[in-house]
């Protein structure tokens, strides 16, 4: 069973930076993509950044130019570098990994809280 564990969240002032990490418990065969989602209080979960394996990264319009998704396959870790944070970035950030293409399986982390003050 694959487990994803996020870390790196916390409280930061507006304009600051955070780097989130997501470590998988094991190598995921036929890995399709990795992604970060977030859920603000009272809102639905939304896609923030997506990295299709072997393809380009894609970002929500609200984070383009500020967030960067990357992956270190040797460490089984996905990162989200977040710069120029503002209050609208506050929420719980979830790591996602998709296995396979014909009948994909989604794996989720339990989330890490990011709070931007000011």
Coordinates of C-alpha atoms in Angstrom, one line a residue:
X1 CA 0.0 0.0 0.0
X2 CA 1.4 3.4 -1.0
X3 CA 1.5 6.1 1.6
X4 CA 2.2 9.7 0.8
X5 CA 3.5 12.0 3.7
X6 CA 3.6 15.7 3.3
X7 CA 5.7 18.1 5.3
X8 CA 6.9 21.7 5.2
X9 CA 3.8 23.5 6.0
X10 CA 3.5 26.2 8.6
X11 CA 2.9 29.9 9.3
X12 CA 4.5 32.4 7.1
X13 CA 4.2 36.2 6.5
X14 CA 2.8 37.5 3.3
X15 CA 5.6 37.7 0.7
X16 CA 7.5 34.8 2.3
X17 CA 8.3 31.4 0.9
X18 CA 7.8 27.7 1.9
X19 CA 8.8 24.4 0.4
X20 CA 6.5 21.5 0.8
X21 CA 7.7 17.9 0.4
X22 CA 5.8 14.7 -0.2
X23 CA 7.5 11.4 0.3
X24 CA 6.1 8.2 -1.0
X25 CA 6.5 5.0 1.1
X26 CA 7.5 3.0 -1.9
X27 CA 8.3 3.4 -5.6
X28 CA 5.1 3.6 -7.5
X29 CA 5.2 1.5 -10.7
X30 CA 3.6 3.0 -13.8
X31 CA 3.5 6.4 -12.2
X32 CA 1.4 8.7 -14.3
X33 CA 1.6 12.0 -12.6
X34 CA 2.2 13.8 -9.3
X35 CA 0.4 16.9 -8.1
X36 CA -0.4 19.3 -5.3
X37 CA -3.9 20.3 -4.4
X38 CA -5.1 22.7 -1.7
X39 CA -8.3 23.3 0.1
X40 CA -9.1 26.6 1.7
X41 CA -11.6 26.8 4.6
X42 CA -15.1 26.5 3.2
X43 CA -13.9 25.8 -0.3
X44 CA -13.5 22.8 -2.5
X45 CA -10.2 21.2 -3.1
X46 CA -8.5 22.7 -6.1
X47 CA -5.5 21.7 -8.3
X48 CA -2.5 23.9 -7.7
X49 CA 0.3 22.2 -9.7
X50 CA 0.5 19.0 -11.8
X51 CA 3.6 17.2 -13.1
X52 CA 2.9 14.5 -15.7
X53 CA 5.8 12.1 -15.8
X54 CA 7.9 13.0 -18.8
X55 CA 5.7 16.1 -19.5
X56 CA 5.6 19.7 -18.6
X57 CA 4.4 21.1 -15.3
X58 CA 1.0 22.8 -15.3
X59 CA -0.2 25.4 -12.7
X60 CA -3.4 27.0 -11.6
X61 CA -3.5 30.6 -12.9
X62 CA -3.5 31.9 -9.4
X63 CA 0.0 30.5 -8.7
X64 CA 1.8 30.7 -12.0
X65 CA 5.1 32.4 -11.7
X66 CA 5.1 31.9 -7.9
X67 CA 5.0 28.1 -7.4
X68 CA 7.2 25.4 -8.8
X69 CA 6.5 21.7 -8.7
X70 CA 9.4 19.3 -9.0
X71 CA 10.2 15.7 -8.3
X72 CA 13.3 13.7 -7.2
X73 CA 12.5 10.1 -8.3
X74 CA 15.5 8.7 -6.4
X75 CA 14.2 10.1 -3.2
X76 CA 10.5 9.3 -4.1
X77 CA 9.8 12.9 -3.2
X78 CA 7.7 15.6 -4.8
X79 CA 8.3 19.2 -3.9
X80 CA 6.3 22.4 -4.1
X81 CA 8.3 25.6 -3.9
X82 CA 6.0 28.5 -3.0
X83 CA 7.2 32.0 -3.3
X84 CA 5.6 35.4 -2.8
X85 CA 2.9 33.9 -0.7
X86 CA -0.2 35.8 0.1
X87 CA -3.3 35.3 2.3
X88 CA -5.2 33.6 -0.5
X89 CA -2.7 30.8 -0.5
X90 CA -3.8 29.7 3.0
X91 CA -5.2 26.2 3.2
X92 CA -4.4 22.6 3.6
X93 CA -2.1 21.3 0.9
X94 CA -2.4 17.7 -0.3
X95 CA 0.0 15.6 -2.3
X96 CA -1.5 13.4 -5.0
X97 CA 0.0 10.6 -7.2
X98 CA -1.7 8.8 -10.0
X99 CA -0.7 5.3 -11.0
X100 CA -1.6 3.9 -14.4
X101 CA -3.5 5.2 -17.4
X102 CA -6.3 2.9 -18.4
X103 CA -7.7 2.4 -14.9
X104 CA -5.8 5.0 -12.8
X105 CA -5.4 4.7 -9.1
X106 CA -5.2 7.9 -7.0
X107 CA -3.1 8.1 -3.8
X108 CA -3.4 11.0 -1.4
X109 CA -1.5 12.3 1.5
X110 CA -3.2 13.5 4.7
X111 CA -2.3 17.2 4.1
X112 CA -0.2 19.9 5.5
X113 CA -1.5 23.2 6.7
X114 CA -0.1 26.5 5.2
X115 CA -1.2 29.7 6.8
X116 CA -0.1 33.1 5.3
X117 CA -0.6 36.0 7.6
X118 CA -0.7 39.7 6.8

